[in-house]
Amino acid sequence: MSGEQAAQDSGAGDGGTPTVWDVVVIGAGPAGASAAHAAAVSGRRVLLLEKAELPRYKTCGGGIIGPSRDALPPGFELPLRDRVHAVTFSLNGRLSRTKRSRQMLFGLINRPEFDAALVDAAREAGAEVRTGVTVSRVEQHGPGVPDRRTVAVIVNGSGGAAGKRDEEIVYARAVVGADGSASRIGAHVGVKLDQVDLGLEAEIPVPAAVAEDWSGRVLIDWGPLPGSYGWVFPKGDSLTVGVISARGDGSATKRYLDDFIARLGLAGFEPSVSSGHLTRCRADDSPLSRGRVLVCGDAAGLLEPWTREGISYALRSGRLAGEWAVRIAEAHDAVDARRQALNYAFAVKAGLGVEMGVGRRMLTLFERRPGLLHAALTTFPPAWRAFAGITRGNRSLAELVRTHPMARRALDSVSRA
């Protein structure tokens, strides 16, 4: 049933009983669109809320690795800007070496196109989409909540007199928070973080000759700051160039980006966009739900700690959140709702949580011995094959460590140090 039909059937807008949506999803990035799609394909009444107008820019390298591809809605066509068959690795600009693959390693997308296409898929599945509205808070108790099966979502939209914003209440049986790394819904749930990093990025239009030189190849540079690295991702007539490092010394991160761009010979080209953002990883004991409210993606602090890759985590956790939100919406009491929320948390921790644990250990190894990692990837064929297998989605980092004694011993030695 579409959102429009749901509103008509409930009598909303004609003085009747307000619409109570089965699932309201807050945030229309990959996590939110994935959650909305997963809930809508079950035939439930789903409302997807987004504060921006789509399409909108997001700071993101835009790499679509195998796990991201496998988590997309059935039949979804990726709007790829390039297909990567080669990776150049360098160690703070030195010891550069390029590794190549006959098979595509991963694809590159522009986030505005990708996110808009995901939202279209959710809409086609039956979700109603509303943009230009900001959710200020959610309430699960109090005078604004009609019963214990309902969550009140307080929405501020445009349209008030004299520039004021109207406030309305949207009711839901279950809510999914996918409103980014500075999530208000995450604050409601009580999400706890133990790793915060600063990413800086520039979109640089380049002449055709420069674009051709980068076509099908990315650069990964292990940086001068502990745990830092930089990247160049080609996207047709532009290059996405960025760096990331632990939050705390933003000026040093900015110097790394400036030096990186200059070293690549790109300082003479004017960026079309320069942006920055914070990535946040959840603590192991961070909650993923509160009552009938779930969080996923960046709002839950779900991303890979070493590479800070977040799209695959957003898509996978979003799909799980949408599926379990449907079950919570069907729960007739708090005990059943709590049971379903715990099942969602278990599903996330059993998959993504295990991968994040290995990623944290990889980050520790990388922070201490970046040269060792660089040497392994560029001179040790099994390490390159493992990297290629992970990017293609043939295996996960957790599987690699579990099945390869050498990798397990390396991480164990770091843990004991």
CSV table of C-alpha atoms in Angstrom, one decimal:
chain,number,residue,atom,x,y,z
A,1,MET,CA,0.0,0.0,0.0
A,2,SER,CA,1.4,3.4,-0.9
A,3,GLY,CA,1.9,6.2,1.6
A,4,GLU,CA,-0.8,8.3,-0.2
A,5,GLN,CA,-3.3,5.5,0.2
A,6,ALA,CA,-2.4,5.0,3.8
A,7,ALA,CA,-3.1,8.7,4.5
A,8,GLN,CA,-6.5,8.5,2.8
A,9,ASP,CA,-7.5,5.3,4.5
A,10,SER,CA,-6.7,6.7,7.9
A,11,GLY,CA,-8.6,9.9,7.4
A,12,ALA,CA,-5.6,12.1,7.7
A,13,GLY,CA,-6.2,15.6,6.5
A,14,ASP,CA,-10.0,15.5,6.6
A,15,GLY,CA,-10.5,15.8,10.4
A,16,GLY,CA,-10.3,12.1,11.0
A,17,THR,CA,-7.9,10.1,13.0
A,18,PRO,CA,-4.3,11.0,12.2
A,19,THR,CA,-2.3,8.6,10.1
A,20,VAL,CA,-0.2,6.1,12.1
A,21,TRP,CA,2.5,4.8,9.9
A,22,ASP,CA,3.9,1.4,10.4
A,23,VAL,CA,7.4,2.6,9.9
A,24,VAL,CA,8.9,6.1,9.8
A,25,VAL,CA,12.5,6.3,8.6
A,26,ILE,CA,14.5,9.5,9.4
A,27,GLY,CA,17.2,10.3,6.9
A,28,ALA,CA,17.3,9.4,3.2
A,29,GLY,CA,21.0,8.4,2.8
A,30,PRO,CA,21.9,4.8,1.9
A,31,ALA,CA,21.0,3.5,5.3
A,32,GLY,CA,17.6,5.2,5.4
A,33,ALA,CA,16.7,4.4,1.8
A,34,SER,CA,17.7,0.8,2.4
A,35,ALA,CA,15.6,0.6,5.5
A,36,ALA,CA,12.6,2.2,3.8
A,37,HIS,CA,12.8,-0.2,0.9
A,38,ALA,CA,13.1,-3.2,3.1
A,39,ALA,CA,10.0,-2.2,5.1
A,40,ALA,CA,8.0,-1.1,2.1
A,41,VAL,CA,8.4,-4.3,0.1
A,42,SER,CA,6.7,-6.1,3.0
A,43,GLY,CA,3.6,-4.1,2.2
A,44,ARG,CA,3.7,-1.9,5.2
A,45,ARG,CA,2.9,1.8,5.3
A,46,VAL,CA,6.3,3.5,5.3
A,47,LEU,CA,7.3,7.2,5.4
A,48,LEU,CA,10.8,8.4,4.6
A,49,LEU,CA,11.8,11.8,5.9
A,50,GLU,CA,14.8,13.8,4.7
A,51,LYS,CA,15.8,17.3,5.8
A,52,ALA,CA,17.5,18.2,2.5
A,53,GLU,CA,16.1,18.4,-1.0
A,54,LEU,CA,17.4,15.6,-3.3
A,55,PRO,CA,19.8,15.2,-4.9
A,56,ARG,CA,22.3,16.7,-2.4
A,57,TYR,CA,26.1,16.5,-2.0
A,58,LYS,CA,27.7,14.2,0.6
A,59,THR,CA,31.4,14.1,1.5
A,60,CYS,CA,32.3,10.5,0.5
A,61,GLY,CA,34.8,8.8,-1.7
A,62,GLY,CA,32.0,6.9,-3.4
A,63,GLY,CA,33.6,3.5,-3.6
A,64,ILE,CA,31.1,0.6,-4.1
A,65,ILE,CA,32.7,-2.6,-2.9
A,66,GLY,CA,31.3,-6.1,-3.2
A,67,PRO,CA,29.3,-6.0,0.1
A,68,SER,CA,27.7,-2.8,-1.0
A,69,ARG,CA,26.7,-4.2,-4.3
A,70,ASP,CA,25.3,-7.4,-2.7
A,71,ALA,CA,23.1,-5.3,-0.3
A,72,LEU,CA,21.4,-3.2,-3.0
A,73,PRO,CA,17.7,-3.7,-3.8
A,74,PRO,CA,17.0,-6.4,-6.4
A,75,GLY,CA,17.3,-5.0,-9.9
A,76,PHE,CA,19.0,-1.8,-8.8
A,77,GLU,CA,21.3,-0.4,-11.5
A,78,LEU,CA,24.4,1.3,-10.1
A,79,PRO,CA,25.1,4.7,-11.6
A,80,LEU,CA,28.8,3.9,-12.0
A,81,ARG,CA,31.2,6.7,-13.0
A,82,ASP,CA,34.2,4.4,-13.3
A,83,ARG,CA,35.2,0.7,-12.8
A,84,VAL,CA,38.4,0.1,-10.9
A,85,HIS,CA,40.9,-2.5,-12.1
A,86,ALA,CA,44.1,-1.1,-10.6
A,87,VAL,CA,45.2,0.3,-7.3
A,88,THR,CA,48.4,2.4,-6.8
A,89,PHE,CA,49.7,2.2,-3.3
A,90,SER,CA,52.2,4.7,-1.9
A,91,LEU,CA,53.7,5.3,1.6
A,92,ASN,CA,53.3,9.1,2.2
A,93,GLY,CA,54.2,9.7,-1.4
A,94,ARG,CA,57.1,7.2,-1.6
A,95,LEU,CA,57.5,3.6,-2.7
A,96,SER,CA,54.7,3.9,-5.2
A,97,ARG,CA,53.6,0.6,-6.8
A,98,THR,CA,50.5,-0.3,-8.9
A,99,LYS,CA,48.7,-3.6,-8.6
A,100,ARG,CA,46.3,-4.7,-11.4
A,101,SER,CA,43.4,-7.1,-11.7
A,102,ARG,CA,41.6,-8.6,-14.7
A,103,GLN,CA,38.4,-8.5,-12.8
A,104,MET,CA,36.8,-5.3,-11.6
A,105,LEU,CA,37.8,-4.6,-8.0
A,106,PHE,CA,35.0,-2.1,-7.2
A,107,GLY,CA,33.0,0.7,-8.8
A,108,LEU,CA,32.9,4.4,-8.2
A,109,ILE,CA,29.7,6.5,-7.9
A,110,ASN,CA,28.7,10.1,-7.2
A,111,ARG,CA,26.7,10.2,-4.0
A,112,PRO,CA,24.0,12.6,-5.2
A,113,GLU,CA,23.1,10.3,-8.0
A,114,PHE,CA,23.5,7.1,-6.0
A,115,ASP,CA,21.4,8.3,-3.0
A,116,ALA,CA,18.7,9.7,-5.2
A,117,ALA,CA,18.4,6.4,-7.1
A,118,LEU,CA,18.1,4.5,-3.8
A,119,VAL,CA,15.3,6.8,-2.7
A,120,ASP,CA,13.6,6.2,-6.0
A,121,ALA,CA,13.8,2.5,-5.3
A,122,ALA,CA,12.2,2.9,-1.9
A,123,ARG,CA,9.5,5.0,-3.4
A,124,GLU,CA,8.8,2.4,-6.1
A,125,ALA,CA,8.5,-0.2,-3.4
A,126,GLY,CA,5.7,1.8,-1.8
A,127,ALA,CA,7.3,4.2,0.6
A,128,GLU,CA,6.2,7.8,0.7
A,129,VAL,CA,9.1,10.3,0.7
A,130,ARG,CA,9.0,13.8,2.2
A,131,THR,CA,12.0,16.1,1.8
A,132,GLY,CA,12.8,19.5,3.3
A,133,VAL,CA,11.6,18.5,6.7
A,134,THR,CA,13.7,18.3,9.9
A,135,VAL,CA,13.0,15.9,12.7
A,136,SER,CA,13.7,17.7,16.0
A,137,ARG,CA,13.0,14.8,18.3
A,138,VAL,CA,11.1,11.6,18.9
A,139,GLU,CA,8.9,10.9,22.0
A,140,GLN,CA,7.8,7.5,23.2
A,141,HIS,CA,6.1,8.7,26.4
A,142,GLY,CA,4.1,11.7,27.5
A,143,PRO,CA,1.0,13.6,26.5
A,144,GLY,CA,1.9,13.7,22.8
A,145,VAL,CA,1.9,9.9,22.6
A,146,PRO,CA,-1.5,8.4,22.2
A,147,ASP,CA,-0.6,4.8,23.4
A,148,ARG,CA,2.4,2.6,24.2
A,149,ARG,CA,2.4,1.2,20.7
A,150,THR,CA,3.1,4.6,19.1
A,151,VAL,CA,6.1,6.8,18.7
A,152,ALA,CA,5.6,10.6,18.1
A,153,VAL,CA,8.0,12.0,15.6
A,154,ILE,CA,8.2,15.8,15.9
A,155,VAL,CA,8.8,17.4,12.5
A,156,ASN,CA,9.7,20.9,11.6
A,157,GLY,CA,8.8,21.8,8.0
A,158,SER,CA,8.8,24.9,5.9
A,159,GLY,CA,5.6,26.8,5.2
A,160,GLY,CA,5.0,28.9,8.3
A,161,ALA,CA,4.3,32.6,8.2
A,162,ALA,CA,7.1,35.2,8.2
A,163,GLY,CA,9.7,32.6,7.7
A,164,LYS,CA,8.7,30.5,10.7
A,165,ARG,CA,8.7,26.7,10.5
A,166,ASP,CA,5.5,24.8,11.2
A,167,GLU,CA,5.7,21.9,13.7
A,168,GLU,CA,3.7,18.7,13.3
A,169,ILE,CA,3.6,15.3,14.8
A,170,VAL,CA,4.0,12.2,12.7
A,171,TYR,CA,2.9,9.0,14.4
A,172,ALA,CA,4.6,5.6,13.9
A,173,ARG,CA,4.5,2.0,15.2
A,174,ALA,CA,8.3,1.9,14.7
A,175,VAL,CA,11.0,4.4,13.9
A,176,VAL,CA,14.4,3.9,12.2
A,177,GLY,CA,17.0,6.6,12.8
A,178,ALA,CA,19.3,7.0,9.8
A,179,ASP,CA,20.1,10.7,10.2
A,180,GLY,CA,23.9,10.6,9.9
A,181,SER,CA,26.8,10.7,12.2
A,182,ALA,CA,25.5,13.7,14.2
A,183,SER,CA,22.2,11.9,14.7
A,184,ARG,CA,19.5,13.3,16.9
A,185,ILE,CA,17.9,9.9,16.9
A,186,GLY,CA,21.2,8.3,17.9
A,187,ALA,CA,21.3,10.7,20.9
A,188,HIS,CA,17.7,9.6,21.8
A,189,VAL,CA,18.8,5.9,21.7
A,190,GLY,CA,22.0,6.7,23.6
A,191,VAL,CA,24.6,5.7,21.0
A,192,LYS,CA,28.2,5.7,22.4
A,193,LEU,CA,31.2,6.3,20.3
A,194,ASP,CA,34.9,5.3,20.8
A,195,GLN,CA,36.5,6.5,17.5
A,196,VAL,CA,36.0,9.8,15.7
A,197,ASP,CA,37.9,10.7,12.6
A,198,LEU,CA,38.1,13.8,10.3
A,199,GLY,CA,37.8,13.4,6.6
A,200,LEU,CA,38.6,16.2,4.1
A,201,GLU,CA,37.8,16.0,0.5
A,202,ALA,CA,37.9,17.9,-2.8
A,203,GLU,CA,36.1,17.3,-6.1
A,204,ILE,CA,38.5,18.5,-8.7
A,205,PRO,CA,37.4,18.9,-12.4
A,206,VAL,CA,40.4,17.9,-14.6
A,207,PRO,CA,41.1,18.1,-18.4
A,208,ALA,CA,40.4,15.0,-20.5
A,209,ALA,CA,44.1,14.0,-20.7
A,210,VAL,CA,44.4,14.0,-16.9
A,211,ALA,CA,41.1,12.1,-16.5
A,212,GLU,CA,42.3,9.5,-19.0
A,213,ASP,CA,45.5,8.9,-17.0
A,214,TRP,CA,43.4,8.0,-13.9
A,215,SER,CA,40.6,6.1,-15.7
A,216,GLY,CA,40.1,2.7,-14.0
A,217,ARG,CA,42.8,3.3,-11.4
A,218,VAL,CA,42.7,4.6,-7.8
A,219,LEU,CA,45.4,5.8,-5.5
A,220,ILE,CA,45.7,4.9,-1.8
A,221,ASP,CA,48.4,6.7,0.1
A,222,TRP,CA,49.3,5.7,3.6
A,223,GLY,CA,49.7,9.0,5.3
A,224,PRO,CA,52.1,10.8,7.7
A,225,LEU,CA,49.6,10.9,10.6
A,226,PRO,CA,48.9,7.8,12.7
A,227,GLY,CA,46.1,5.9,11.1
A,228,SER,CA,45.8,8.3,8.2
A,229,TYR,CA,45.5,7.7,4.5
A,230,GLY,CA,44.6,9.6,1.3
A,231,TRP,CA,42.8,8.6,-1.9
A,232,VAL,CA,42.2,9.6,-5.5
A,233,PHE,CA,39.0,8.2,-7.1
A,234,PRO,CA,38.4,9.0,-10.7
A,235,LYS,CA,34.8,9.8,-11.8
A,236,GLY,CA,34.8,10.7,-15.5
A,237,ASP,CA,35.9,14.3,-15.9
A,238,SER,CA,36.7,14.9,-12.2
A,239,LEU,CA,38.8,13.3,-9.4
A,240,THR,CA,37.6,12.9,-5.8
A,241,VAL,CA,40.7,13.5,-3.7
A,242,GLY,CA,40.6,13.1,0.1
A,243,VAL,CA,42.4,12.3,3.3
A,244,ILE,CA,41.2,11.0,6.7
A,245,SER,CA,42.9,10.9,10.1
A,246,ALA,CA,41.9,10.8,13.8
A,247,ARG,CA,40.1,14.0,15.0
A,248,GLY,CA,42.2,16.2,17.2
A,249,ASP,CA,44.6,18.1,14.8
A,250,GLY,CA,42.5,19.5,12.0
A,251,SER,CA,45.3,21.7,10.8
A,252,ALA,CA,47.6,18.7,10.3
A,253,THR,CA,44.9,16.9,8.4
A,254,LYS,CA,44.4,20.0,6.2
A,255,ARG,CA,48.2,20.2,5.5
A,256,TYR,CA,48.2,16.5,4.6
A,257,LEU,CA,45.4,17.2,2.0
A,258,ASP,CA,47.2,20.2,0.6
A,259,ASP,CA,50.5,18.4,0.3
A,260,PHE,CA,48.8,15.4,-1.2
A,261,ILE,CA,47.1,17.5,-3.9
A,262,ALA,CA,50.3,19.4,-4.7
A,263,ARG,CA,52.3,16.2,-4.8
A,264,LEU,CA,49.9,14.8,-7.4
A,265,GLY,CA,50.3,17.8,-9.6
A,266,LEU,CA,46.6,18.8,-9.1
A,267,ALA,CA,47.1,22.1,-7.2
A,268,GLY,CA,46.6,24.1,-10.3
A,269,PHE,CA,43.0,22.9,-10.8
A,270,GLU,CA,40.2,24.6,-8.9
A,271,PRO,CA,38.0,22.3,-6.9
A,272,SER,CA,34.3,22.4,-7.6
A,273,VAL,CA,33.5,21.3,-4.0
A,274,SER,CA,35.7,21.3,-0.9
A,275,SER,CA,34.1,19.6,2.2
A,276,GLY,CA,34.8,17.8,5.4
A,277,HIS,CA,33.0,15.6,7.8
A,278,LEU,CA,33.4,13.5,11.0
A,279,THR,CA,33.1,9.7,10.9
A,280,ARG,CA,32.1,8.1,14.2
A,281,CYS,CA,32.5,4.4,15.2
A,282,ARG,CA,30.3,3.0,17.9
A,283,ALA,CA,31.6,1.5,21.1
A,284,ASP,CA,31.1,-2.2,21.6
A,285,ASP,CA,28.4,-1.7,24.2
A,286,SER,CA,26.6,1.1,22.4
A,287,PRO,CA,22.8,0.5,22.1
A,288,LEU,CA,21.1,0.0,18.8
A,289,SER,CA,17.6,0.6,20.0
A,290,ARG,CA,15.4,2.2,22.6
A,291,GLY,CA,11.8,1.1,22.8
A,292,ARG,CA,10.3,1.2,19.3
A,293,VAL,CA,13.2,3.2,17.9
A,294,LEU,CA,16.1,1.6,16.0
A,295,VAL,CA,19.3,3.2,14.6
A,296,CYS,CA,21.4,2.1,11.7
A,297,GLY,CA,24.3,3.3,9.5
A,298,ASP,CA,26.2,6.4,10.6
A,299,ALA,CA,23.5,7.2,13.2
A,300,ALA,CA,24.4,4.0,15.0
A,301,GLY,CA,28.2,4.5,14.5
A,302,LEU,CA,28.4,1.5,12.1
A,303,LEU,CA,31.3,1.7,9.7
A,304,GLU,CA,34.6,-0.1,9.2
A,305,PRO,CA,37.1,1.3,11.7
A,306,TRP,CA,40.3,0.9,9.6
A,307,THR,CA,39.2,2.2,6.2
A,308,ARG,CA,36.2,4.1,7.6
A,309,GLU,CA,34.2,2.6,4.7
A,310,GLY,CA,30.6,3.3,5.5
A,311,ILE,CA,28.3,2.7,2.5
A,312,SER,CA,28.3,-1.1,2.8
A,313,TYR,CA,27.6,-0.8,6.5
A,314,ALA,CA,24.8,1.7,5.8
A,315,LEU,CA,23.1,-0.5,3.2
A,316,ARG,CA,23.4,-3.7,5.3
A,317,SER,CA,22.4,-2.3,8.6
A,318,GLY,CA,19.6,-0.3,6.9
A,319,ARG,CA,18.1,-3.4,5.4
A,320,LEU,CA,18.2,-5.2,8.7
A,321,ALA,CA,16.7,-2.2,10.5
A,322,GLY,CA,13.8,-2.0,7.9
A,323,GLU,CA,13.1,-5.7,8.3
A,324,TRP,CA,13.1,-5.7,12.1
A,325,ALA,CA,11.2,-2.4,12.3
A,326,VAL,CA,8.3,-4.2,10.6
A,327,ARG,CA,8.4,-6.8,13.3
A,328,ILE,CA,8.4,-4.1,16.0
A,329,ALA,CA,5.5,-2.4,14.3
A,330,GLU,CA,3.6,-5.6,14.6
A,331,ALA,CA,4.4,-6.0,18.3
A,332,HIS,CA,1.4,-5.5,20.6
A,333,ASP,CA,3.3,-4.8,23.8
A,334,ALA,CA,6.6,-3.5,25.1
A,335,VAL,CA,7.9,-7.0,25.8
A,336,ASP,CA,7.5,-8.2,22.3
A,337,ALA,CA,8.9,-4.9,20.9
A,338,ARG,CA,11.9,-5.3,23.1
A,339,ARG,CA,12.4,-8.8,21.9
A,340,GLN,CA,12.4,-7.8,18.3
A,341,ALA,CA,14.8,-4.9,19.0
A,342,LEU,CA,17.2,-7.3,20.7
A,343,ASN,CA,17.0,-9.6,17.7
A,344,TYR,CA,17.9,-6.7,15.4
A,345,ALA,CA,20.9,-5.9,17.7
A,346,PHE,CA,22.0,-9.5,17.6
A,347,ALA,CA,21.8,-9.6,13.8
A,348,VAL,CA,23.9,-6.4,13.5
A,349,LYS,CA,26.5,-7.5,16.1
A,350,ALA,CA,26.8,-11.1,14.7
A,351,GLY,CA,27.7,-9.7,11.2
A,352,LEU,CA,28.9,-6.1,11.1
A,353,GLY,CA,30.0,-6.1,14.8
A,354,VAL,CA,32.4,-9.0,14.2
A,355,GLU,CA,33.8,-7.2,11.1
A,356,MET,CA,34.2,-4.0,13.1
A,357,GLY,CA,36.2,-5.8,15.8
A,358,VAL,CA,38.7,-7.1,13.3
A,359,GLY,CA,38.8,-3.6,11.7
A,360,ARG,CA,39.8,-2.1,15.0
A,361,ARG,CA,42.7,-4.5,15.3
A,362,MET,CA,43.7,-3.7,11.7
A,363,LEU,CA,43.7,0.0,12.5
A,364,THR,CA,46.0,-0.6,15.5
A,365,LEU,CA,48.4,-2.6,13.3
A,366,PHE,CA,48.2,0.1,10.6
A,367,GLU,CA,48.8,2.9,13.1
A,368,ARG,CA,51.9,1.2,14.5
A,369,ARG,CA,53.4,-0.4,11.3
A,370,PRO,CA,52.1,1.4,8.1
A,371,GLY,CA,55.3,0.4,6.3
A,372,LEU,CA,54.7,-3.3,7.0
A,373,LEU,CA,51.1,-3.1,5.6
A,374,HIS,CA,52.4,-1.3,2.5
A,375,ALA,CA,55.1,-3.9,1.9
A,376,ALA,CA,52.7,-6.8,2.3
A,377,LEU,CA,50.2,-5.4,-0.2
A,378,THR,CA,52.7,-4.4,-2.8
A,379,THR,CA,55.2,-7.3,-2.6
A,380,PHE,CA,53.4,-10.3,-1.0
A,381,PRO,CA,50.9,-11.8,-3.6
A,382,PRO,CA,48.6,-13.5,-1.0
A,383,ALA,CA,48.1,-10.1,0.7
A,384,TRP,CA,47.1,-8.4,-2.6
A,385,ARG,CA,44.8,-11.3,-3.5
A,386,ALA,CA,43.1,-11.0,0.0
A,387,PHE,CA,42.7,-7.2,-0.6
A,388,ALA,CA,41.1,-7.9,-4.0
A,389,GLY,CA,38.9,-10.6,-2.6
A,390,ILE,CA,37.6,-8.2,0.1
A,391,THR,CA,36.9,-5.4,-2.3
A,392,ARG,CA,35.0,-7.7,-4.7
A,393,GLY,CA,33.0,-9.2,-1.9
A,394,ASN,CA,34.3,-12.7,-2.2
A,395,ARG,CA,35.4,-12.7,1.5
A,396,SER,CA,35.3,-10.4,4.5
A,397,LEU,CA,38.1,-9.1,6.6
A,398,ALA,CA,36.8,-11.3,9.5
A,399,GLU,CA,36.8,-14.4,7.3
A,400,LEU,CA,40.3,-13.7,6.2
A,401,VAL,CA,41.6,-13.5,9.7
A,402,ARG,CA,39.7,-16.5,10.8
A,403,THR,CA,40.9,-18.7,7.9
A,404,HIS,CA,44.5,-17.4,7.4
A,405,PRO,CA,46.9,-18.3,10.3
A,406,MET,CA,49.5,-15.7,9.3
A,407,ALA,CA,47.0,-12.8,9.4
A,408,ARG,CA,45.6,-14.0,12.7
A,409,ARG,CA,49.1,-14.2,14.2
A,410,ALA,CA,49.9,-10.7,13.0
A,411,LEU,CA,46.8,-9.3,14.7
A,412,ASP,CA,47.3,-11.3,17.8
A,413,SER,CA,50.9,-9.9,18.1
A,414,VAL,CA,49.5,-6.4,17.9
A,415,SER,CA,46.9,-7.2,20.6
A,416,ARG,CA,49.6,-8.4,22.9
A,417,ALA,CA,51.9,-5.5,22.3
